[in-house]
Short mmCIF file of C-alpha atoms in Angstrom, two decimals:
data_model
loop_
_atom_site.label_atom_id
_atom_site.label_comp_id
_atom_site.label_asym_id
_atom_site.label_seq_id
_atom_site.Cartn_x
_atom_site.Cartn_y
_atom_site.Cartn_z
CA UNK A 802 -33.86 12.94 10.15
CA UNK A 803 -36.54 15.39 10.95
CA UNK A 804 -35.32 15.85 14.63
CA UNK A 805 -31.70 16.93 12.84
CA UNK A 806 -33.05 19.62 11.20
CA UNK A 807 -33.71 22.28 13.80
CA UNK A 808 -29.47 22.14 15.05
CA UNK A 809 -28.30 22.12 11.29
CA UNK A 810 -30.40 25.11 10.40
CA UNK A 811 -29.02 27.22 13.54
CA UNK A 812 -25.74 26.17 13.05
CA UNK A 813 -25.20 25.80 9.28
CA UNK A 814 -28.44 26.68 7.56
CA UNK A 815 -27.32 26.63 3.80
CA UNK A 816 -25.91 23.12 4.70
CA UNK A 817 -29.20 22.07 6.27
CA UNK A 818 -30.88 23.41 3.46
CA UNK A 819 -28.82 20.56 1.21
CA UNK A 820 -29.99 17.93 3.30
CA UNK A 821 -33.60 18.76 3.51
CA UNK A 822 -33.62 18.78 -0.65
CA UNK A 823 -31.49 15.60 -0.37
CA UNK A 824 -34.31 14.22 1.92
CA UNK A 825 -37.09 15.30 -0.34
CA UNK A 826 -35.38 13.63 -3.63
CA UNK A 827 -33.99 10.39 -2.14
CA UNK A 828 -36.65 9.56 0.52
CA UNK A 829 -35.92 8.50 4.30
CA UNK A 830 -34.23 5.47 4.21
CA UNK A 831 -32.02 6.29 1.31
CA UNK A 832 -31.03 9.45 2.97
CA UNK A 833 -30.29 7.59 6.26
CA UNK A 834 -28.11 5.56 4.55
CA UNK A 835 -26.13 7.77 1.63
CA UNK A 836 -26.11 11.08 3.11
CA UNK A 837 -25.06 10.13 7.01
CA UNK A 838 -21.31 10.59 5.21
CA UNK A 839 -20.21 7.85 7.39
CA UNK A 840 -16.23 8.64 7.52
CA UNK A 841 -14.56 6.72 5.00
CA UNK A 842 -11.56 4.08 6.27
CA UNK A 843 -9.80 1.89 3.78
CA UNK A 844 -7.50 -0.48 5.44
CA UNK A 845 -8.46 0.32 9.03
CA UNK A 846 -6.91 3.94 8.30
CA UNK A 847 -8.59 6.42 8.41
CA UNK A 848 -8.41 9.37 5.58
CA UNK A 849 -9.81 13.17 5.28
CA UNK A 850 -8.46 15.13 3.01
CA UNK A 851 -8.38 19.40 3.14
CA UNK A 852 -8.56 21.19 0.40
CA UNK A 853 -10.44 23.92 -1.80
CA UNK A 854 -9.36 22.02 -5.59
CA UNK A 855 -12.89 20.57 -7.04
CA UNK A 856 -10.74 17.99 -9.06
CA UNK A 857 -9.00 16.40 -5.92
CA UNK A 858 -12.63 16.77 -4.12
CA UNK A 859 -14.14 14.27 -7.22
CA UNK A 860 -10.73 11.90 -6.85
CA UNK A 861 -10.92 11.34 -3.65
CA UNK A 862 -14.91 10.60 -3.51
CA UNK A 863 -14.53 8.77 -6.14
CA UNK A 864 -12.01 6.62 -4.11
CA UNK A 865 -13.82 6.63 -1.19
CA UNK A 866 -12.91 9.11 1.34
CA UNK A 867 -15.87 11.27 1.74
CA UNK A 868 -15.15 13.38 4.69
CA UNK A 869 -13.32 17.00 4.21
CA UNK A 870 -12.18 19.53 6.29
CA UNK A 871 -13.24 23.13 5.92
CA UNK A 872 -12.82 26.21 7.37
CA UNK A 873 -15.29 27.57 9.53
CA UNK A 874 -15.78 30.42 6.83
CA UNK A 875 -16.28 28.29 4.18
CA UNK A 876 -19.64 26.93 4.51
CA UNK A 877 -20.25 28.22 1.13
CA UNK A 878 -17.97 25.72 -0.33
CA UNK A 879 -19.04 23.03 1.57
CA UNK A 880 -22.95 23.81 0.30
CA UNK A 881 -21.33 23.78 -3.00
CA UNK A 882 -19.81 20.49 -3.39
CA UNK A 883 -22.46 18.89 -1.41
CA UNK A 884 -24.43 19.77 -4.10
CA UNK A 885 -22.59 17.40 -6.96
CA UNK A 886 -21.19 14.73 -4.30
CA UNK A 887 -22.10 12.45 -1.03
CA UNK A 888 -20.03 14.25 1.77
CA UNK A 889 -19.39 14.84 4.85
CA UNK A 890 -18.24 18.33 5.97
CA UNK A 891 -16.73 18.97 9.07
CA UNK A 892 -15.30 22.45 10.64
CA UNK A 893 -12.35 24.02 11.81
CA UNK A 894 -13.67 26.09 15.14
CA UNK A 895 -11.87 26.85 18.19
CA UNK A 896 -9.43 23.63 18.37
CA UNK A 897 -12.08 20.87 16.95
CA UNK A 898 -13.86 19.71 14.71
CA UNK A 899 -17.25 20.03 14.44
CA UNK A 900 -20.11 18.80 12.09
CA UNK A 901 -23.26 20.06 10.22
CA UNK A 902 -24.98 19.47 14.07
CA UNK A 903 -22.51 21.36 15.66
CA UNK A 904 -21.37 18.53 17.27
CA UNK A 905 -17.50 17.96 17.84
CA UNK A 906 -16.13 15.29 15.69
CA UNK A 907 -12.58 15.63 16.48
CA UNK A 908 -10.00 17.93 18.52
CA UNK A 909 -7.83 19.75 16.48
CA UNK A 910 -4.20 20.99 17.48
CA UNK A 911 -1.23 22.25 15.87
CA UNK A 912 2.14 21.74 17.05
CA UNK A 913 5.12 23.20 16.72
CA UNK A 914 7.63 21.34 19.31
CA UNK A 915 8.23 18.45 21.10
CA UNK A 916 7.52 20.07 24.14
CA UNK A 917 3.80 20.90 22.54
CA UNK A 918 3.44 17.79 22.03
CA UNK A 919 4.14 16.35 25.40
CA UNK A 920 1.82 19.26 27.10
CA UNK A 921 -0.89 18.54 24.88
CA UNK A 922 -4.18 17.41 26.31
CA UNK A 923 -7.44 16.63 25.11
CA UNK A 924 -11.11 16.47 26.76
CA UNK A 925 -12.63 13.35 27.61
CA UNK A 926 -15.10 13.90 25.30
CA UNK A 927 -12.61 14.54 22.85
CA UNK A 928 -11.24 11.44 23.08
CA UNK A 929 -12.33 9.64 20.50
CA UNK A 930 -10.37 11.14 17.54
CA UNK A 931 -7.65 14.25 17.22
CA UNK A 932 -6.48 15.91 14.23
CA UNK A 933 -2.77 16.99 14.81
CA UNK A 934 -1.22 19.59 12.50
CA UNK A 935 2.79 19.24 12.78
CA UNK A 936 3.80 22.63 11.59
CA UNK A 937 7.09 21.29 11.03
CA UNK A 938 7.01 17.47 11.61
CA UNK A 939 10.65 16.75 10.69
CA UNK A 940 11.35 18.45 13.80
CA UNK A 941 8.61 16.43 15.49
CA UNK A 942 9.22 12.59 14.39
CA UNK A 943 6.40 10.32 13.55
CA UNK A 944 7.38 7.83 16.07
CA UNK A 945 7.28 10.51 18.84
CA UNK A 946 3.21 11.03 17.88
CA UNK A 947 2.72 7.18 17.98
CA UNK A 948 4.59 6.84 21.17
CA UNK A 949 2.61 9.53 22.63
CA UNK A 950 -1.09 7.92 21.89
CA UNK A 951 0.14 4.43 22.02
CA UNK A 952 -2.09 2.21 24.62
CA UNK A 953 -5.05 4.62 24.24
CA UNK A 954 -8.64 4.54 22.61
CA UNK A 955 -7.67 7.87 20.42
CA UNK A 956 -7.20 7.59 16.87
CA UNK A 957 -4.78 10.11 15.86
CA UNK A 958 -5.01 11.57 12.23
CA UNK A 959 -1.88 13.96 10.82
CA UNK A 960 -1.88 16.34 8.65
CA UNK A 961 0.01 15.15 5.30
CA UNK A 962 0.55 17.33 2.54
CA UNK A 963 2.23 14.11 0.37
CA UNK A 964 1.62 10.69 -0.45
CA UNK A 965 5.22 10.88 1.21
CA UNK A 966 4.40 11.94 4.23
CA UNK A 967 1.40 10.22 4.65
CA UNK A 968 3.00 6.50 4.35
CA UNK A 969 5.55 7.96 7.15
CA UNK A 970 2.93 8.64 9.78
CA UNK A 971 0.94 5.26 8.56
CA UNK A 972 3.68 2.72 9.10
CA UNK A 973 5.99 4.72 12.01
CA UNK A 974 6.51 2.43 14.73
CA UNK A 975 5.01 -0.93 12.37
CA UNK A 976 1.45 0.63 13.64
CA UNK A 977 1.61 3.77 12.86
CA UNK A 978 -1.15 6.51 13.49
CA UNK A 979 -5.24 5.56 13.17
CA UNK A 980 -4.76 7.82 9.30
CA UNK A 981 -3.84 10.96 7.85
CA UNK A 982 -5.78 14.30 6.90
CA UNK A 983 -4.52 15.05 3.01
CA UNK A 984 -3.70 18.63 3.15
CA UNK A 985 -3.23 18.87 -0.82
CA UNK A 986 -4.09 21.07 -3.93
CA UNK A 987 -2.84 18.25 -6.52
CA UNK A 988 -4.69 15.47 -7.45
CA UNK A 989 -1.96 13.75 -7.83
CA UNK A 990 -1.44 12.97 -4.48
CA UNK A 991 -4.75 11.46 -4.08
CA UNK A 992 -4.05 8.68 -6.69
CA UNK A 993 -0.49 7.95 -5.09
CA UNK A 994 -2.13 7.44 -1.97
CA UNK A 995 -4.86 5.27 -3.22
CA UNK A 996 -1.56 3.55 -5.64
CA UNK A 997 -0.08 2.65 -1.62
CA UNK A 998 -3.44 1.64 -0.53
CA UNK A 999 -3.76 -0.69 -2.98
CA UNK A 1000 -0.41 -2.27 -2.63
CA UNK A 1001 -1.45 -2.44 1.44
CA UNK A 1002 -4.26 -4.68 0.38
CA UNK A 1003 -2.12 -7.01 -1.71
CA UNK A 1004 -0.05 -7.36 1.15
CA UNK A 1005 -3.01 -9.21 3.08
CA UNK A 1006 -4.13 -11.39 -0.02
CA UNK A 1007 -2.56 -14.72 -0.57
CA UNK A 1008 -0.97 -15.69 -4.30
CA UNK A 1009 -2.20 -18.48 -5.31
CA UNK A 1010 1.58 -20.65 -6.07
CA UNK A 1011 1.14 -23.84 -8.07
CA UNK A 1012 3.38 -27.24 -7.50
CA UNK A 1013 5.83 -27.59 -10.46
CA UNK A 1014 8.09 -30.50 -11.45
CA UNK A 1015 11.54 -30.36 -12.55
CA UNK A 1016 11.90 -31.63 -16.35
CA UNK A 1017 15.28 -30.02 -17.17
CA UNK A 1018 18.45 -28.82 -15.89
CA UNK A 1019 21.45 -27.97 -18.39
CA UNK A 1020 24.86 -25.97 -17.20
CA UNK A 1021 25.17 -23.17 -19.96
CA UNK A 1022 27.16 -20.73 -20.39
CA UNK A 1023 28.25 -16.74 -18.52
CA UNK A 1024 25.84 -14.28 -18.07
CA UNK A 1025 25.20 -11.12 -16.70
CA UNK A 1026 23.17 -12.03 -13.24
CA UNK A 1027 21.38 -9.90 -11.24
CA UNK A 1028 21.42 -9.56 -6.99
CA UNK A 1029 18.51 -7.72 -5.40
CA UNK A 1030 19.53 -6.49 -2.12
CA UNK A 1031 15.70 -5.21 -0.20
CA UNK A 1032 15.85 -2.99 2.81
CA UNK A 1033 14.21 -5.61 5.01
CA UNK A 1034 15.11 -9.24 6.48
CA UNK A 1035 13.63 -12.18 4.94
CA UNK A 1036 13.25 -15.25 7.08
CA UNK A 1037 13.63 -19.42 5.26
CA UNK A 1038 10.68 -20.08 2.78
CA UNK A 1039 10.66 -16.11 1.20
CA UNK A 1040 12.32 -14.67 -1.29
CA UNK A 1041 11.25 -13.46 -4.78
CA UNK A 1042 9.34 -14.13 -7.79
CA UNK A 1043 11.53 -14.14 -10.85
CA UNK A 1044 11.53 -15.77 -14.25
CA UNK A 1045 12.38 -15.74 -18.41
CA UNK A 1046 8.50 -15.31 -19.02
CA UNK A 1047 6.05 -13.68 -17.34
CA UNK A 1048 3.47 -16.54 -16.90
CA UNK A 1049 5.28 -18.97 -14.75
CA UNK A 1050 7.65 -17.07 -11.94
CA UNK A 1051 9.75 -19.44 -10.10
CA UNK A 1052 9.97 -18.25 -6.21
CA UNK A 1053 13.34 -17.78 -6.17
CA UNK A 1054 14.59 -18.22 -2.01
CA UNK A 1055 16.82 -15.72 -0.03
CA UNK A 1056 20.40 -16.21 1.14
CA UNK A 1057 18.88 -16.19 4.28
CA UNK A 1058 20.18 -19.54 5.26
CA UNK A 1059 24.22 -20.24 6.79
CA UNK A 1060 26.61 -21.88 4.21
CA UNK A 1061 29.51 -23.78 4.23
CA UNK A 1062 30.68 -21.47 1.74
CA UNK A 1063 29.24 -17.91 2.82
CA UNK A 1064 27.66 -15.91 5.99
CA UNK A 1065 24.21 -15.30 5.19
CA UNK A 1066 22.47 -12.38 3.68
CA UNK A 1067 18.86 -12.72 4.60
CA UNK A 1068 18.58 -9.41 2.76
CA UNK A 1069 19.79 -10.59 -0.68
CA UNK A 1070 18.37 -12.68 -3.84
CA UNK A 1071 20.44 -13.80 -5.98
CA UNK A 1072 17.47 -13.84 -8.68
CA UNK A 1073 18.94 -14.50 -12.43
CA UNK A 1074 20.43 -12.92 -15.23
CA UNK A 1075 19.29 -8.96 -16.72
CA UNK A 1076 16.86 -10.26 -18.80
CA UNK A 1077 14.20 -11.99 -16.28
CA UNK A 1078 11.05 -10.68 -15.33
CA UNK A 1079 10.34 -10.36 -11.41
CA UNK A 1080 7.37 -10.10 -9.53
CA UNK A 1081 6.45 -6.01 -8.60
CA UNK A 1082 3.55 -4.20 -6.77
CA UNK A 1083 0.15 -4.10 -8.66
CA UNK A 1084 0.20 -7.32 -9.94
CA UNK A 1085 3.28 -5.79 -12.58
CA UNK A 1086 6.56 -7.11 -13.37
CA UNK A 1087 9.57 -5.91 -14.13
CA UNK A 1088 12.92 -6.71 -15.77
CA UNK A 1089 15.19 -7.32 -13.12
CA UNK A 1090 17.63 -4.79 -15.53
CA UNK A 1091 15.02 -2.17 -14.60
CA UNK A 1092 15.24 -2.77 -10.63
CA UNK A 1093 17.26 0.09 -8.80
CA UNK A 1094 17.37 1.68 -4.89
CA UNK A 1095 14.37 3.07 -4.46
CA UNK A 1096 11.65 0.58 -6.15
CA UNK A 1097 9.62 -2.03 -4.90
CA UNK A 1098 9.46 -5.79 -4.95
CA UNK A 1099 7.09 -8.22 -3.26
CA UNK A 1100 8.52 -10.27 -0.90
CA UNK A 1101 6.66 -14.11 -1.31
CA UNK A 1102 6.82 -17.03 0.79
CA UNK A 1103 6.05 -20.65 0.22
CA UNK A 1104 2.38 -20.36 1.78
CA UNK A 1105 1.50 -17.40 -0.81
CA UNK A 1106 1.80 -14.61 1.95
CA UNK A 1107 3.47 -11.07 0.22
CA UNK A 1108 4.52 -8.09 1.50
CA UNK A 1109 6.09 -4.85 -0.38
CA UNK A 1110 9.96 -4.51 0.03
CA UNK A 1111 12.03 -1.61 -1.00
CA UNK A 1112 15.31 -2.30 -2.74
CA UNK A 1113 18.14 -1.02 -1.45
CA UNK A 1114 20.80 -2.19 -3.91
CA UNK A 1115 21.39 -4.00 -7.44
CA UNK A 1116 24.12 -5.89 -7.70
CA UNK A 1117 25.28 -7.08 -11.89
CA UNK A 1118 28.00 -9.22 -11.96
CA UNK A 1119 29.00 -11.96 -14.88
CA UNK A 1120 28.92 -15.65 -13.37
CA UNK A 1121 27.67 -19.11 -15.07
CA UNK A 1122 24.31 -19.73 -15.38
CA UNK A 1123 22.20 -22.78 -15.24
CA UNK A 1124 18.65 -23.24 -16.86
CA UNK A 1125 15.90 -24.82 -14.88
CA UNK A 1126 12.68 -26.11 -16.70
CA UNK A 1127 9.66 -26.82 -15.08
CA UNK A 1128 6.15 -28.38 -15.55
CA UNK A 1129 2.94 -28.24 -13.89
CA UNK A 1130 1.15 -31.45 -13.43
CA UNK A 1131 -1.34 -31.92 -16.25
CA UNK A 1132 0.09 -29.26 -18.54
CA UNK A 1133 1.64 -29.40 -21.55
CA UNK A 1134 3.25 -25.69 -21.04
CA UNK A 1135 6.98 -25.65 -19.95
CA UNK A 1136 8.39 -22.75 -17.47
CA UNK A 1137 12.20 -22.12 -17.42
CA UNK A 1138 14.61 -19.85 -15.24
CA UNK A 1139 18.47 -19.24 -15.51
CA UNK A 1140 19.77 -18.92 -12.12
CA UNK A 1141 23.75 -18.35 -11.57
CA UNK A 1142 25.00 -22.27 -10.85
CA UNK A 1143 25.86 -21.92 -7.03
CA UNK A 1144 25.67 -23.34 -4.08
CA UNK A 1145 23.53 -20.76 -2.27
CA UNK A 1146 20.95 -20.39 -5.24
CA UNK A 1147 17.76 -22.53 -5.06
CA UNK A 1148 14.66 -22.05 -5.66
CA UNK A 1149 11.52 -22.78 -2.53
CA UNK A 1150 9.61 -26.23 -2.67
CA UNK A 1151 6.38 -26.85 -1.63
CA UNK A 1152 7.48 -29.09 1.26
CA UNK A 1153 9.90 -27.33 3.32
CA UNK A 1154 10.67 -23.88 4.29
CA UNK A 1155 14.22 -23.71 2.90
CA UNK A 1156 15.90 -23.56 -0.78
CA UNK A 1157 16.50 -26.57 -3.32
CA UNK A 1158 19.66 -25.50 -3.79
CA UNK A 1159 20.08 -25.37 -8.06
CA UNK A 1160 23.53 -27.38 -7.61
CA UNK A 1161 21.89 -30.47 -6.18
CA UNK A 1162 18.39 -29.85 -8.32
CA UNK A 1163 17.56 -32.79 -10.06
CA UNK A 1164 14.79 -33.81 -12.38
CA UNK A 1165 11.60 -34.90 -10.63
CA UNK A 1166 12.04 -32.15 -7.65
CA UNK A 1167 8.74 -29.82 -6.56
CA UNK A 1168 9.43 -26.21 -6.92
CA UNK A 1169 7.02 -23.55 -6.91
CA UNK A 1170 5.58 -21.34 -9.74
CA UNK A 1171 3.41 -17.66 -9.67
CA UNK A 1172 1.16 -18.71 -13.06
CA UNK A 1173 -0.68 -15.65 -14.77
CA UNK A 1174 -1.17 -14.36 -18.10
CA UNK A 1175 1.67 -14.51 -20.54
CA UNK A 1176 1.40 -11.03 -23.10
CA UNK A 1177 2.98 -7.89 -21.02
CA UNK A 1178 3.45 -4.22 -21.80
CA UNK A 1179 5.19 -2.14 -19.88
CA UNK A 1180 5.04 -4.85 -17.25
CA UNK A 1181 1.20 -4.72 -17.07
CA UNK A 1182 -0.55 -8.08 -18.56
CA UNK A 1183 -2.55 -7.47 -21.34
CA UNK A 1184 -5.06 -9.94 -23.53
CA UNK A 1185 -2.46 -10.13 -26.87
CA UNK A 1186 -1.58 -13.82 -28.62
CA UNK A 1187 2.11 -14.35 -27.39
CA UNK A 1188 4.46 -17.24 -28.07
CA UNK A 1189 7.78 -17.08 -25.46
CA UNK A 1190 10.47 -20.01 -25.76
#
């Protein structure tokens, strides 16, 4: 730490002045360890953010990403917030990035064209990371920024001035780029992008379904049933989570598979009447009344494995309904769906990758069930004394 000193102080000496006290107060080791400001990465992306707001400063260290970008005249700013928080400051100077060493962290370009794009070059020692400012990036697609680092060691980082843009250049070309610099004033933006990092890491955690049996099936009456059409395929064993209480969703399957009746939509569910809850994001539900283009459901499949799929269109249309009721092994509680009474309706068992349809359902079949607490509010599960029937 010592041997750091001299090139902070001749570079940036009010900075190097912060470390020495930070030094003096935490000791060596701790100092090696908390103020190195490693680069945050959450999800193997990589975030920065930019900005001169104090409140989006705390947010964002507060969520983890502890590197910011500063102009090179701004040192004073940088001293300042390295004086109430663990970061890392790096500087805008002469197209890179360089750190309280004066050592280049990053290249930094901004384009303006396609054709900048394509004549852009970096150094070798550049190479590791670039920062790339799209002055007007709905000129200059995502894709086109992918493409052009695609196959290479660099990790690319755009500059994102919305949770918006952000998930664009995260997900363009199913990759996407290595992570985004937020460019923002609001903290708002900061706690939507944390919102869509979160849902990122549900999408690599398993649900833990449970093995129901089949106690009760009864034809009723008409009802006003609900198809979800999602803006993605789903393949035999997925569909959605969807049922009359919150604490045991049925995994309702896709029309993913060919009838004798109708072509296949392996972007529909046909998931039960208005009133049913289904499976969102953040470990929420929702009524499936509520759902509309734009929102999110999680796509499940028979092992557990979810991913985040927007809806595209509701479809409410009044057809008969049949009620399902379901046990778990062991269990005294009972779980029931309505579920329109047709052929392509059925619900996933735990044994083969395609639909029970409800029409040949009988008592004794395996279906499986998303258990969790009972007592919602605003779809958010809350500790409360509930009785559903």
């Amino acid at each position: 730490m010592d041997m750091l000193l001299p090139s902070l102080s001749h570079s940036y000496p009010k900075v190097a002045g912060k470390w020495q006290n930070c030094r003096k107060f935490l000791g060596t080791n701790r100092v090696a360890r908390m103020c190195a400001f490693t680069p945050s990465n959450s999800k193997k992306k990589t975030v920065w953010i930019w900005t001169e707001n104090k409140q989006v400063m705390t947010a964002a260290v507060e969520r983890g990403w502890s590197t910011f970008i500063f102009p090179s005249n701004r040192q004073d700013l940088a001293l300042e917030w390295s004086s109430i928080a663990v970061i890392y400051p790096v500087f805008i100077q002469e197209g890179r990035l360089i750190d309280h060493e004066h050592k280049s962290v990053a290249a930094f370009a901004e384009i303006s064209s396609p054709q900048q794009l394509e004549q852009f070059q970096i150094s070798e020692e550049q190479a590791d990371k670039v920062v790339v400012n799209l002055l007007d990036w709905q000129v200059i697609p995502a894709e086109n920024i992918v493409a052009a680092f695609q196959g290479t060691q660099t990790t690319v980082l755009a500059v994102s001035k919305t949770q918006s843009e952000a998930q664009v250049f995260l997900e363009a070309l199913e990759h996407g780029l290595g992570g985004v610099v937020m460019k923002v004033e609001d903290v708002g933006a900061i706690l939507e992008l944390k919102g869509y990092f979160d849902r990122r890491h549900e999408v690599d955690s398993l649900l833990n379904l449970t093995k129901a049996i089949i106690t009760h099936i009864q034809v009723t009456g008409m009802g006003d049933r609900v198809c979800v059409d999602i803006c993605s395929l789903m393949r035999p064993g997925e569909g959605l989570l969807v049922g009359s209480f919150a604490r045991g969703l049925f995994l309702v399957h896709s029309e993913c598979l060919e009838s004798n009746y109708i072509s296949s939509r392996p972007f529909r569910v046909n998931a039960g009447p208005v009133h049913a809850y289904v499976a969102v994001p953040g470990g929420k539900t929702s009524y499936l009344s509520e759902l509309k283009s734009g929102k999110e459901v999680i796509v499940v499949d028979q092992r557990g494995m979810q991913r985040t799929a927007i809806v595209g269109r509701v479809k409410v249309e009044t057809r008969p309904l049949i009620l399902v009721e379901a046990k778990v092994e062991s269990e005294n509680e009972s779980y029931s769906i309505l579920l329109q009474n047709a052929e392509t309706v059925g619900l996933v068992s735990p044994l083969h990758a395609y639909n029970n349809s409800v029409t040949s359902l009988k008592v004794g079949d395996d279906v499986l069930l998303l258990l969790q607490g009972g007592a919602r509010h605003t779809g958010i599960e809350i500790k409360e004394f509930i009785v559903e029937k």
